[in-house]
Amino acid sequence: MTDIAKGPAPAAAPTGSPMVRFDQVTKSYGAFVVLDQLELDVAAGEKVAIIGPSGSGKTTVLRMLMTLEPINGGVIWVDGEPLTSMRRNGALVPADARHLRRMRGKIGMVFQHFNLFPHMTALKNCMEAPCTVLGLSKAESEARGRELLVMVGLGDKLQHYPAQLSGGQQQRVAIARALAMRPKVMLFDEVTSALDPELVGEVLNVIRKLGAELDLTMLMVTHQMGFAKEFADRVCFFYGGKICEQGPPAKLFGSPENERTRQFLRAVLEAT
Amino acid sequence: MQLRSLTVCAIIAFAAGLIVASFAGFREFLPGLLQGALITVEITLGGCVLSVIAAVIAALAKMYGPWPIRWLAVVYIEIFRGTSALVQLFWLFFVLPRFGLTMEPLTVAILALGLNVGAYGAEVVRGAVAAVPRGQWEATIALNMNRAQALRRIILPQAVVAMIPPWGNLFIELLKATAIVSLITVADLAFRAQEMNATTYRTVEIFSIVLVIYLAMAMLITIGMRRLEGLAAKGLARGRSH
Amino acid sequence: MKFWDWPFTFEILPMLAWASLVTLEATILGFAIAAVLGLAFAIGRMFGPAWLSVPLAGFIEFIRSTPLLIQIFFLFFVFPEFGISLPAMTAGVMALGLHYATYCSEVYRAGLANIARGQWEACTALNLTAFHTFRDVIIPQAIPPIVPALGNYFVALFKDTPLLSAIAVLELMQTAKIIGSDNFRYTEPITIVGLIFLIFSLAAAGLIRLVEMRLNRRIRRA
C-alpha cells in the first residue's frame, strides 16, 4: 500500500506538546493487524473526527485511548505523559494501577450503546463515579450531576431509570455522566449509531453545545459526515489500520486527494 | 417452578394434609416431628447463609484472585462438587476431630451443607457475573472506577437478579440435603422420623407426615424466593433497557 | 497415632474397590429407571390428558421437593407392611430411580419443547401414528441435545448413592463406616471414599464436556 499518503500536517498545528499523541502505535489480534504504526497528534481543545469503513480500526483508536484495549507497540501520550507505561529510573515500564487510574481521570468516553447502569436513575448514574472515584460528597456530586443533566436538556428526567428514557435521552445521560468526571479529553464512539434517525439530532446538539461552551479536546468516531464537516477542526480518514488522509473538513470532504477517500465518500453519499 | 405447578402443589399438599390428618397417629406423632422440623429449619437457615457467603467469596476468588487464591477456590469448588454431601458430612464429623477439631454435630451439619451448596452456588455467582454485559465493565473503566468499586456498585447489583432463581433451587436442594444430618445423630426431622418408626413401625403415617412437612418448607422457600425475585426485578426492570 | 496409616490403607483398599462395584451397580440401575421413567413422566405431563398431566405435575414437584433419604426409608419400610419383603438394594435403587426420574423428566421436557413445530406438522401431514411420531421423529431429535444434561444427573445420582448406607446397603460409604467402626480409624476409609467419588465425578464431568463439544460441533455443522 505504497499509494497511501501520509497526509498533510494538521491544519491547526499544535503549539507546545499535544494533548494526545499516538507514537507508532500498533495493535493486532494475532496475525491480524488492526492499527499499523499509527501516528496521530491532537492538540488541546482540538476536535478531531475519525471516519472510515468498518474494520478500519477507528473505534480501536478510542478504545486504546480509554485503556479498554492493550496496545502491542508504540506509546500513547496524554497530556504529556505516557498512558499505559510510566517512567521509572529513566526507562518506560508498564504502568501500574495507580498510574493508569490517574491517566484515566483525564479521559471520558461515551459509548455507542450508552452502557448506562440500568439499576440507577439518570442522576445516580452521574453521581456514582464522582462519589466513589473522586471522593466527592453526596451533595457535591448531586449538584454536579443535576447541573450537567440540565445542560444536556434532561433537567426533568433526573429520577428516571434508563429504561424509561428514549435512546437519545439515554445517550445524553451518558454524556453528562462522562462530563461529571471533568475529563480533559472526551471520546465519542459512534454515539449516534444505535439511535433511531429522529433522535440523532438531539445528541449532536448536545455535542455542539459542549464544543461551544467547554474547553475540551474531543475525538469522535462518527458516520455523520455532515456533522463531522460542520463541527470538527480536522477529519481523519482511516483505511486498513492507517490514516489514509487527514485535513480540515472543507479540504477532505471538498477535494479529497486519495482515491480511497473519494470511493468511501462517494459510497456514503450514495447511501444517504 | 411454574405458577401452575405451584398451585397443583398447594392442592396436593392440602389433600395430603387431609389424608394425613385423618390418620390416627397424627396427634401422636406431630409434636415430636415438629420439634425435629425446628432443627431442620435451623440447619437450613444456617446453611443458606453460609452457602451464600462461601459462594460469593469462592466465585470472586476464582474470577479475580491472584493465582494461589484462585487455585484454592478451584480446589474448594471441585472437591465439594465432586464428592457427595454425605461423604463430606462424615469426613467433617469423623476425620476433623483427629486433627484436634471437635465440633457440635449441629455445627458440623451446617458447615458441611453450607460448604457443599456454596460450591454449587459459586458457579451460579460466576455465571451471573459473567452474564453482565461487557459494556457495563467498560463504562466503569471509562469512569475510572477500580475493580472493587465496579463489582460492588455496578456489576453485582445487576448480577443478583439473575442469581435469585437458581439460588432458590439450591436452597431447596439444601433443605432436602439436611435429612442426611440425621445420620450423624442430629435430631432433625428425619432423625425423629426414624426414631419413631423404629419404635412404632407405623411407617406410612410417620413418613407421610414428614414428607408433607418437607414439602411445605420447600414451598415456603419457593414463595419467598419468588417474592425476592419480584422485588429485585422491579428494581432492575425499570432499568433494563428495552 | 499417625494421621495417615499407609499399611492400613492398602489393607482396606480391596474392600473399598469391591464396594465401589456395588455403588456403580446402584448408579447404573438407578439411572436406567430414572431415564425410562423420566421420559414417561415428561410425555405424560406434556401430552397426557388433564386427569393425568395435572396430578403428574404435582407428583413430580412433590418428589423433587422432598428429601431422597426419606423416600429411601419410605420405600424400604413400607413394602414389608404390605407383606412384600424387598432387599435393601432393590428399595434403594427404586428410590434413587424415582427421585432422579423427576429431574430427568424436566430435562426431557426441555428437549421435547425444543422440537420445531414444523416437525409435528410434518408428522401429521404424513399421517404417522402418535407412537411412530415419537419413536421415529421426535425422540431421535430431542435426545441428543439433552445428553449432557442427563449426564449431569447421572453424576448427581452417583453422588447420592451413599444415602443407601442408611438402609445398610453395602456400598462404598457403608463399607467405609464398617471399616471405621471395626478399626476405630475413620480417616483413611472416608478419605479414600471421597477420593474415589472425586475421581469418578471429575472423569464423568470431562466425558460430559467431550460429548457436549461433539454435539455442538454437530449442531454447528447442521
XYZ file of C-alpha atoms in Angstrom:
736
model
C 0.000 0.000 0.000
C 2.570 2.485 -1.091
C -0.041 4.808 -2.501
C -1.249 5.754 0.958
C -0.314 9.350 1.518
C 0.886 10.368 4.912
C -1.435 13.353 4.644
C -0.554 16.955 5.139
C 0.424 18.227 8.532
C -2.528 19.046 10.769
C -4.080 22.357 9.837
C -4.080 23.666 13.371
C -0.560 22.690 14.274
C -0.363 22.020 17.995
C 1.527 24.526 19.980
C 3.730 23.022 22.600
C 3.074 19.366 23.379
C -0.180 17.936 22.069
C -2.939 16.754 24.400
C -2.951 13.321 22.791
C -0.154 11.777 20.776
C -0.080 8.335 19.205
C 3.551 7.470 18.620
C 3.987 4.493 16.291
C 1.107 2.682 17.985
C 0.453 -0.826 16.731
C -2.467 -3.042 17.620
C -3.054 -6.546 16.362
C -5.161 -9.566 17.183
C -2.854 -12.467 16.461
C -1.732 -12.085 12.882
C -4.425 -9.539 12.066
C -3.066 -6.021 12.304
C -5.787 -3.574 13.297
C -3.616 -0.491 13.540
C -0.247 -0.216 11.908
C 2.259 2.208 13.432
C -0.320 4.890 13.963
C 0.914 8.475 14.247
C -1.653 10.993 15.387
C -1.361 14.227 17.336
C -4.359 16.014 18.794
C -3.876 19.488 20.189
C -5.574 20.675 23.351
C -9.044 21.902 22.510
C -8.951 20.354 19.070
C -11.941 18.433 17.760
C -11.000 15.504 15.602
C -13.491 13.398 13.695
C -12.465 9.900 12.700
C -14.210 8.380 9.707
C -13.665 5.285 7.660
C -15.164 1.963 6.651
C -15.922 -0.619 9.310
C -12.924 -2.678 10.265
C -10.553 0.164 9.560
C -9.510 0.356 13.194
C -11.167 3.670 14.004
C -13.076 2.512 17.090
C -9.918 0.756 18.291
C -8.180 4.140 18.435
C -10.662 5.360 21.039
C -10.720 2.077 22.935
C -6.940 2.083 23.251
C -7.033 5.641 24.463
C -9.556 4.636 27.147
C -7.278 1.688 28.055
C -10.017 -0.757 27.124
C -7.640 -2.408 24.668
C -3.975 -3.059 25.346
C -1.555 -1.898 22.673
C 1.085 -4.098 21.098
C 3.651 -1.457 20.246
C 4.421 2.240 20.433
C 3.419 4.777 23.055
C 0.270 6.810 23.583
C 0.889 10.182 25.250
C -1.853 12.029 27.041
C -1.257 15.479 28.451
C 2.487 14.999 28.164
C 2.586 11.636 29.950
C 2.694 8.095 28.606
C -0.696 6.427 29.029
C -0.049 2.731 29.521
C 3.531 2.953 30.626
C 5.403 5.152 33.039
C 8.885 6.428 33.608
C 10.914 4.655 36.225
C 14.635 5.290 36.558
C 14.595 6.913 33.169
C 13.087 3.900 31.396
C 9.495 3.311 30.287
C 7.923 0.412 32.150
C 4.329 -0.876 32.001
C 2.084 1.351 34.072
C 0.890 0.229 37.471
C -2.745 0.502 38.515
C -2.205 3.877 40.171
C -0.710 5.445 37.082
C -3.476 4.000 34.904
C -6.147 5.388 37.174
C -4.546 8.805 37.256
C -4.366 8.841 33.460
C -7.932 7.606 33.032
C -9.019 10.565 35.102
C -8.081 12.818 32.195
C -10.287 10.933 29.741
C -14.012 10.449 29.428
C -15.816 8.199 26.985
C -19.310 7.910 25.555
C -20.207 4.549 24.061
C -22.242 3.505 21.060
C -24.606 1.518 23.261
C -24.655 4.057 26.134
C -23.694 1.470 28.775
C -25.744 3.287 31.391
C -26.134 1.484 34.687
C -29.646 0.041 34.427
C -30.236 -0.143 38.176
C -29.614 3.565 38.772
C -31.575 6.673 37.907
C -30.171 9.233 35.479
C -28.970 11.337 38.399
C -27.450 8.364 40.232
C -25.656 7.373 37.039
C -23.997 10.779 37.037
C -23.268 10.755 40.792
C -21.812 7.284 41.156
C -18.269 7.829 39.892
C -17.819 11.333 41.364
C -18.768 9.853 44.738
C -16.780 6.640 44.652
C -13.831 7.656 42.490
C -13.333 11.370 43.114
C -14.500 11.115 46.696
C -16.926 13.992 46.370
C -19.624 14.331 48.994
C -23.116 13.256 48.083
C -24.320 16.836 47.965
C -21.454 17.957 45.754
C -21.818 15.125 43.273
C -25.580 15.571 43.209
C -25.198 19.269 42.429
C -22.736 18.414 39.693
C -24.956 15.706 38.201
C -28.002 17.943 38.334
C -26.168 20.781 36.620
C -24.881 18.541 33.842
C -28.222 16.859 33.260
C -29.798 20.291 32.970
C -27.101 21.207 30.492
C -27.915 18.211 28.270
C -31.587 19.140 28.500
C -32.717 16.458 30.904
C -33.418 18.543 33.967
C -36.861 16.961 34.180
C -35.633 13.355 33.953
C -33.321 13.198 36.956
C -35.198 10.398 38.677
C -35.898 8.360 35.549
C -34.278 4.976 35.043
C -32.516 4.341 31.747
C -35.283 2.028 30.505
C -37.766 4.868 30.931
C -35.775 7.091 28.593
C -35.510 7.148 24.808
C -32.231 6.231 23.175
C -31.376 9.854 22.579
C -32.104 10.740 26.184
C -30.046 7.793 27.408
C -27.129 8.893 25.295
C -27.390 12.413 26.699
C -27.308 10.987 30.230
C -24.202 9.064 29.216
C -22.588 12.299 28.044
C -23.454 14.021 31.318
C -22.109 11.020 33.232
C -18.768 11.220 31.431
C -18.559 15.001 31.902
C -19.185 14.661 35.620
C -15.641 13.322 35.953
C -14.285 16.596 34.490
C -12.143 14.977 31.803
C -9.769 16.923 29.575
C -10.333 14.613 26.639
C -13.732 13.311 25.555
C -14.097 10.288 23.340
C -17.298 9.720 21.372
C -17.540 6.234 19.898
C -20.252 6.216 17.217
C -22.579 7.757 19.741
C -25.486 8.116 17.324
C -25.157 4.767 15.532
C -27.543 2.920 17.837
C -30.189 5.635 17.704
C -33.312 5.935 15.631
C -32.764 8.617 12.973
C -35.131 11.137 14.576
C -33.150 11.023 17.841
C -29.732 11.707 16.324
C -30.193 15.478 16.248
C -30.711 15.972 19.985
C -27.474 14.166 20.786
C -25.483 16.048 18.171
C -26.881 19.308 19.509
C -25.545 18.465 22.941
C -22.123 17.749 21.469
C -22.232 21.060 19.598
C -23.027 22.767 22.868
C -20.075 21.108 24.594
C -17.840 22.279 21.793
C -19.030 25.823 22.192
C -19.116 26.070 25.983
C -16.375 23.807 27.314
C -12.688 23.692 26.667
C -12.490 20.030 25.739
C -10.326 18.015 23.445
C -12.622 15.747 21.504
C -12.111 12.649 19.429
C -15.150 11.227 17.751
C -15.697 8.211 15.573
C -18.745 9.001 13.511
C -20.766 8.123 10.478
C -22.469 11.515 10.453
C -20.466 13.166 7.663
C -22.495 16.345 7.789
C -21.790 16.746 11.483
C -18.107 15.985 11.065
C -17.874 18.558 8.319
C -19.510 21.281 10.329
C -18.127 20.512 13.797
C -14.630 19.082 13.526
C -11.382 21.026 13.201
C -9.838 18.070 11.461
C -11.077 14.879 9.870
C -9.039 11.669 9.718
C -9.957 9.034 7.204
C -8.894 5.566 8.367
C -8.357 2.723 5.991
C -6.747 -0.646 6.657
C -5.301 0.312 10.012
C -3.713 3.536 8.838
C -4.665 7.156 8.500
C -5.166 7.305 4.791
C -5.849 11.001 4.569
C -6.443 13.812 7.027
C -7.096 17.505 6.919
C -9.597 20.247 7.593
C -13.124 19.112 6.779
C -13.539 21.514 3.896
C -10.457 20.082 2.256
C -11.136 16.422 2.989
C -14.764 16.484 2.000
C -14.372 19.100 -0.732
C -11.327 17.915 -2.599
C -10.009 14.642 -1.235
C -6.644 13.679 -2.635
C -6.708 9.971 -2.041
C -8.637 7.603 -4.288
C -9.847 5.501 -1.328
C -11.183 8.589 0.407
C -13.099 9.524 -2.713
C -14.500 5.998 -3.012
C -15.569 5.963 0.623
C -17.191 9.400 0.488
C -18.975 8.505 -2.731
C -20.320 5.302 -1.158
C -21.501 7.155 1.936
C -23.137 9.838 -0.183
C -24.999 7.225 -2.209
C -26.292 5.576 0.933
C -27.832 8.714 2.353
C -41.471 -23.895 39.249
C -44.289 -22.500 37.194
C -47.105 -20.802 38.986
C -49.424 -23.510 37.700
C -47.419 -26.302 39.231
C -47.225 -24.260 42.392
C -50.986 -24.311 42.616
C -51.000 -28.002 41.835
C -48.527 -28.440 44.647
C -50.717 -26.491 47.003
C -53.716 -28.639 46.123
C -51.779 -31.849 46.578
C -50.281 -30.649 49.825
C -53.742 -29.806 51.058
C -55.075 -33.202 50.040
C -52.122 -34.964 51.546
C -52.573 -32.919 54.663
C -56.180 -34.058 54.911
C -55.253 -37.689 54.471
C -52.507 -37.376 56.995
C -54.773 -35.565 59.412
C -57.249 -38.421 59.280
C -54.624 -40.860 60.424
C -54.963 -41.979 63.956
C -51.338 -41.335 64.638
C -51.461 -37.725 63.602
C -51.817 -36.271 67.092
C -49.408 -38.740 68.462
C -46.535 -38.039 66.073
C -46.873 -34.440 65.045
C -45.484 -32.677 68.150
C -42.308 -34.734 68.152
C -41.849 -34.309 64.449
C -42.343 -30.551 64.651
C -39.582 -30.395 67.228
C -37.328 -32.080 64.715
C -38.575 -29.763 61.988
C -37.365 -26.830 64.054
C -33.836 -28.241 63.954
C -34.211 -28.772 60.210
C -35.211 -25.140 59.790
C -32.257 -24.044 61.880
C -29.784 -26.056 59.791
C -31.389 -24.880 56.564
C -31.180 -21.227 57.523
C -27.612 -21.531 58.785
C -26.621 -23.494 55.722
C -28.229 -20.966 53.365
C -26.373 -18.063 54.929
C -23.076 -19.930 54.924
C -23.553 -21.141 51.357
C -24.156 -17.633 50.014
C -21.079 -16.281 51.779
C -18.926 -19.198 50.633
C -20.247 -18.950 47.081
C -19.605 -15.234 46.668
C -16.106 -15.474 48.131
C -15.222 -18.548 46.068
C -16.624 -17.083 42.865
C -14.826 -13.764 43.224
C -11.619 -15.536 44.232
C -11.861 -17.816 41.210
C -12.501 -14.920 38.847
C -10.250 -12.199 40.182
C -7.949 -13.623 42.809
C -4.179 -13.867 42.417
C -3.214 -17.366 41.372
C -2.766 -19.037 44.802
C -6.188 -17.832 45.907
C -7.760 -18.684 42.579
C -6.256 -22.145 42.833
C -7.631 -22.545 46.349
C -11.105 -21.550 45.178
C -10.971 -24.021 42.294
C -9.906 -26.819 44.645
C -12.721 -25.976 47.050
C -15.325 -25.893 44.296
C -14.151 -29.084 42.610
C -13.834 -31.087 45.829
C -17.226 -30.114 47.188
C -18.954 -30.569 43.845
C -17.063 -33.735 43.019
C -17.806 -35.725 46.156
C -21.097 -36.392 47.794
C -22.608 -34.336 50.589
C -22.820 -37.364 52.866
C -19.140 -38.140 52.395
C -18.299 -34.527 53.234
C -20.520 -34.644 56.297
C -18.929 -37.854 57.559
C -15.469 -36.554 56.800
C -16.034 -33.423 58.845
C -17.688 -35.465 61.575
C -15.234 -38.381 61.869
C -11.952 -37.082 60.485
C -11.728 -33.479 61.652
C -11.642 -34.485 65.348
C -8.435 -36.375 64.581
C -6.879 -33.045 63.672
C -7.981 -31.756 67.038
C -11.068 -30.003 65.681
C -14.118 -31.225 67.535
C -17.402 -29.511 66.826
C -21.006 -29.963 67.810
C -22.855 -32.239 65.360
C -25.180 -29.316 64.607
C -22.217 -27.106 63.669
C -20.751 -29.858 61.527
C -24.113 -30.202 59.793
C -24.392 -26.513 58.956
C -20.755 -26.375 57.897
C -20.949 -29.405 55.608
C -24.201 -28.426 53.929
C -23.301 -24.761 53.639
C -19.929 -25.523 52.071
C -21.441 -28.147 49.799
C -24.157 -25.899 48.420
C -21.742 -22.963 48.403
C -19.566 -24.789 45.886
C -22.521 -25.127 43.521
C -23.519 -21.555 44.286
C -20.063 -20.320 43.323
C -20.735 -21.409 39.760
C -24.114 -19.663 39.865
C -22.492 -16.432 41.037
C -19.754 -16.749 38.436
C -22.261 -17.315 35.673
C -24.404 -14.361 36.707
C -21.424 -12.015 36.954
C -20.141 -13.200 33.583
C -23.584 -12.561 32.103
C -23.490 -8.836 32.920
C -22.871 -7.137 29.561
C -19.262 -6.202 28.837
C -20.288 -2.625 28.187
C -21.037 -2.230 31.893
C -17.445 -3.117 32.740
C -16.187 -0.756 30.061
C -18.293 2.053 31.439
C -16.768 1.546 34.880
C -13.274 1.726 33.381
C -14.193 4.875 31.454
C -15.438 6.342 34.731
C -12.177 5.381 36.369
C -13.678 3.059 38.972
C -11.478 0.336 40.359
C -12.497 -3.286 40.231
C -13.855 -3.423 43.772
C -15.999 -0.321 43.212
C -17.207 -1.659 39.871
C -18.125 -5.036 41.348
C -19.816 -3.704 44.441
C -21.740 -0.823 42.925
C -22.366 -1.785 39.308
C -21.812 -5.438 38.466
C -23.042 -7.396 41.494
C -26.319 -5.471 41.893
C -27.160 -6.401 38.319
C -25.963 -9.986 38.686
C -28.048 -10.560 41.814
C -31.307 -10.518 39.886
C -30.142 -13.284 37.578
C -28.922 -15.285 40.569
C -32.154 -15.470 42.522
C -33.982 -18.256 40.662
C -31.004 -20.660 40.643
C -30.375 -19.851 44.302
C -33.972 -20.768 45.032
C -33.308 -24.210 43.591
C -30.077 -24.510 45.565
C -31.832 -23.612 48.813
C -34.387 -26.354 48.176
C -31.554 -28.792 47.464
C -30.032 -27.706 50.754
C -33.288 -28.244 52.615
C -33.569 -31.732 51.134
C -29.954 -32.487 51.942
C -30.489 -31.614 55.621
C -32.118 -35.023 56.030
C -28.675 -36.632 55.971
C -27.628 -34.893 59.177
C -29.828 -37.425 60.953
C -27.054 -39.908 60.155
C -24.633 -38.035 62.420
C -27.084 -38.010 65.329
C -28.516 -34.526 64.830
C -32.126 -34.742 65.987
C -33.719 -33.173 62.916
C -36.990 -34.083 61.278
C -35.592 -37.136 59.511
C -33.964 -38.319 62.743
C -37.213 -38.080 64.676
C -38.990 -39.960 61.929
C -36.528 -42.825 62.037
C -36.703 -42.908 65.813
C -40.487 -43.093 65.852
C -40.509 -45.588 63.016
C -38.112 -47.848 64.893
C -40.314 -47.915 67.967
C -43.805 -47.950 66.427
C -43.359 -49.360 62.895
C -46.138 -47.079 61.651
C -44.101 -46.219 58.598
C -46.766 -44.886 56.251
C -48.194 -42.422 58.729
C -44.901 -41.136 60.035
C -43.146 -40.743 56.726
C -46.222 -39.239 55.053
C -46.366 -36.522 57.673
C -42.632 -35.962 57.322
C -42.768 -35.690 53.552
C -45.597 -33.184 53.757
C -43.663 -31.087 56.269
C -40.641 -31.060 53.961
C -42.878 -30.149 51.023
C -44.377 -27.266 52.976
C -40.922 -25.956 53.832
C -39.802 -26.248 50.215
C -42.876 -24.321 49.114
C -42.101 -21.615 51.630
C -38.658 -21.255 50.105
C -40.118 -21.129 46.601
C -42.647 -18.487 47.546
C -40.039 -16.455 49.411
C -37.609 -16.521 46.517
C -40.385 -15.546 44.110
C -41.146 -12.524 46.259
C -37.488 -11.632 46.337
C -37.209 -12.054 42.597
C -40.202 -9.814 42.067
C -38.716 -7.148 44.303
C -35.272 -7.309 42.718
C -36.676 -7.416 39.205
C -38.754 -4.326 39.914
C -35.566 -2.537 40.861
C -33.872 -3.583 37.676
C -36.818 -3.849 35.275
C -37.117 -0.096 35.442
C -33.533 -0.109 34.404
C -33.460 -2.884 31.834
C -33.077 -1.150 28.522
C -35.955 -2.083 26.263
C -1.420 -42.056 66.458
C -0.433 -41.144 62.931
C -2.715 -39.026 60.802
C -2.436 -41.421 57.933
C -1.626 -45.128 58.113
C -0.381 -46.475 54.763
C -0.351 -50.225 55.580
C -3.919 -49.872 56.822
C -4.786 -48.039 53.618
C -3.535 -50.879 51.452
C -5.275 -53.384 53.648
C -8.690 -51.789 53.180
C -8.338 -50.784 49.529
C -9.537 -54.129 48.111
C -12.668 -53.984 50.273
C -13.442 -50.498 49.108
C -12.751 -51.393 45.493
C -15.220 -54.242 45.836
C -17.770 -51.910 47.435
C -17.350 -49.402 44.647
C -18.724 -52.053 42.293
C -21.912 -52.090 44.364
C -22.028 -48.293 44.168
C -21.597 -48.469 40.409
C -24.292 -51.111 40.126
C -26.730 -48.982 42.117
C -25.869 -45.963 39.975
C -26.415 -47.735 36.671
C -29.623 -49.494 37.699
C -30.965 -46.357 39.338
C -30.235 -44.244 36.319
C -31.791 -46.797 33.967
C -35.024 -46.421 35.941
C -34.660 -42.640 36.029
C -34.065 -42.366 32.280
C -37.030 -44.506 31.274
C -39.460 -43.330 33.943
C -38.406 -39.715 33.370
C -39.299 -39.921 29.693
C -42.656 -41.415 30.578
C -43.246 -38.604 33.098
C -42.314 -35.969 30.549
C -44.569 -37.343 27.834
C -47.421 -37.888 30.262
C -47.086 -34.393 31.608
C -46.799 -32.682 28.218
C -49.175 -34.697 26.082
C -51.366 -36.620 28.506
C -54.973 -35.703 29.248
C -55.570 -33.294 32.114
C -56.529 -36.048 34.561
C -53.049 -37.465 34.041
C -50.876 -34.423 33.438
C -52.042 -32.310 36.377
C -51.579 -34.904 39.131
C -48.359 -35.995 37.469
C -47.036 -32.441 37.587
C -47.914 -32.286 41.281
C -46.333 -35.665 41.958
C -43.123 -34.638 40.190
C -42.886 -31.415 42.183
C -43.600 -33.373 45.339
C -40.799 -35.885 44.762
C -38.402 -33.121 43.695
C -39.111 -31.050 46.779
C -38.677 -33.725 49.431
C -35.521 -35.453 50.661
C -34.275 -38.536 48.888
C -33.304 -40.057 52.221
C -36.902 -40.015 53.439
C -38.027 -41.512 50.146
C -35.486 -44.295 50.551
C -36.750 -45.015 54.090
C -40.307 -44.894 52.913
C -39.837 -47.489 50.175
C -37.643 -49.629 52.383
C -40.036 -49.761 55.302
C -43.333 -49.523 53.520
C -43.222 -52.657 51.375
C -42.904 -55.053 54.311
C -46.118 -53.543 55.660
C -47.866 -54.977 52.644
C -46.142 -58.294 53.097
C -43.580 -57.742 50.356
C -40.063 -58.040 51.620
C -37.720 -56.047 49.423
C -33.939 -56.320 49.640
C -32.399 -53.033 50.749
C -30.558 -52.697 47.456
C -33.770 -53.005 45.436
C -35.653 -50.484 47.550
C -32.729 -48.097 47.398
C -32.320 -48.358 43.645
C -36.049 -47.801 43.179
C -35.954 -44.685 45.330
C -32.920 -43.327 43.504
C -34.550 -44.069 40.159
C -37.837 -42.458 41.108
C -36.188 -39.360 42.591
C -34.000 -38.750 39.594
C -36.776 -39.601 37.153
C -38.431 -36.362 38.229
C -35.254 -34.435 37.442
C -34.806 -36.239 34.131
C -38.405 -35.539 33.181
C -37.685 -31.803 33.296
C -34.716 -32.339 31.013
C -36.769 -34.372 28.571
C -39.457 -31.726 28.707
C -36.983 -29.059 27.645
C -35.711 -31.321 24.879
C -39.208 -32.061 23.593
C -40.250 -28.422 23.785
C -37.307 -27.512 21.564
C -38.552 -29.562 18.638
C -39.748 -27.201 15.937
C -43.477 -27.174 15.323
C -42.896 -27.973 11.679
C -41.687 -31.437 12.682
C -45.002 -32.210 14.371
C -46.922 -30.798 11.468
C -44.920 -32.841 9.001
C -45.747 -35.973 11.002
C -49.419 -35.108 10.927
C -49.201 -34.426 7.212
C -47.594 -37.835 6.692
C -50.352 -39.375 8.798
C -47.928 -41.014 11.238
C -49.403 -42.509 14.379
C -48.548 -40.879 17.677
C -46.305 -43.816 18.509
C -44.309 -43.527 15.302
C -44.194 -39.757 15.543
C -42.493 -40.085 18.906
C -40.327 -43.079 18.213
C -39.092 -42.200 14.744
C -39.171 -38.428 14.520
C -39.440 -36.557 17.799
C -37.391 -38.552 20.280
C -34.392 -39.112 17.992
C -34.185 -35.342 17.615
C -34.967 -34.471 21.217
C -32.452 -36.764 22.930
C -29.011 -35.808 21.560
C -29.079 -32.157 22.677
C -30.003 -33.138 26.232
C -27.401 -35.867 26.675
C -25.055 -33.551 28.646
C -27.869 -32.506 30.995
C -28.817 -36.155 31.542
C -25.146 -36.901 32.116
C -25.031 -34.310 34.877
C -27.919 -36.055 36.626
C -26.170 -39.382 36.162
C -23.249 -37.941 38.125
C -25.602 -36.383 40.686
C -27.316 -39.743 41.201
C -23.927 -41.379 41.576
C -23.061 -38.887 44.303
C -26.314 -39.657 46.113
C -25.707 -43.405 46.316
C -24.017 -43.070 49.751
C -27.507 -42.427 51.087
C -28.135 -46.142 50.589
C -25.811 -46.712 53.543
C -28.695 -45.520 55.706
C -30.562 -48.727 54.898
C -27.372 -50.796 55.215
C -26.654 -51.426 51.543
C -23.021 -52.456 51.437
C -21.881 -49.750 49.063
C -18.810 -47.556 49.469
C -19.961 -45.412 52.355
C -21.408 -48.240 54.392
C -18.262 -50.300 53.873
C -16.134 -47.341 54.942
C -18.235 -46.884 58.052
C -17.951 -50.554 58.965
C -14.199 -50.470 58.450
C -14.072 -47.312 60.539
C -16.005 -48.709 63.471
C -14.173 -52.053 63.392
C -10.745 -50.433 63.496
C -11.556 -47.155 65.253
C -9.984 -45.416 62.272
C -12.276 -43.371 60.082
C -9.706 -41.081 58.461
C -8.436 -43.488 55.811
C -11.667 -45.181 54.696
C -13.708 -41.982 54.491
C -10.959 -40.038 52.757
C -10.467 -42.844 50.252
C -14.199 -42.940 49.573
C -14.112 -39.182 48.999
C -11.213 -39.571 46.590
C -12.959 -42.362 44.694
C -16.018 -40.134 44.285
C -13.885 -37.188 43.233
C -12.035 -39.213 40.602
C -15.232 -40.687 39.169
C -17.001 -37.325 39.156
C -14.156 -35.454 37.518
C -13.773 -38.162 34.904
C -17.502 -38.119 34.229
C -17.509 -34.333 34.024
C -14.704 -34.476 31.479
C -16.584 -37.070 29.474
C -19.738 -34.955 29.509
C -17.790 -31.928 28.305
C -16.395 -34.032 25.473
C -19.874 -35.165 24.440
C -21.069 -31.587 24.668
C -18.302 -30.375 22.370
C -19.067 -33.137 19.893
C -22.734 -32.197 19.937
C -22.038 -28.511 19.494
C -19.865 -29.270 16.521
C -22.576 -31.441 15.027
C -25.210 -28.787 15.590
C -22.992 -26.115 14.059
C -22.408 -28.283 11.024
C -26.103 -28.856 10.539
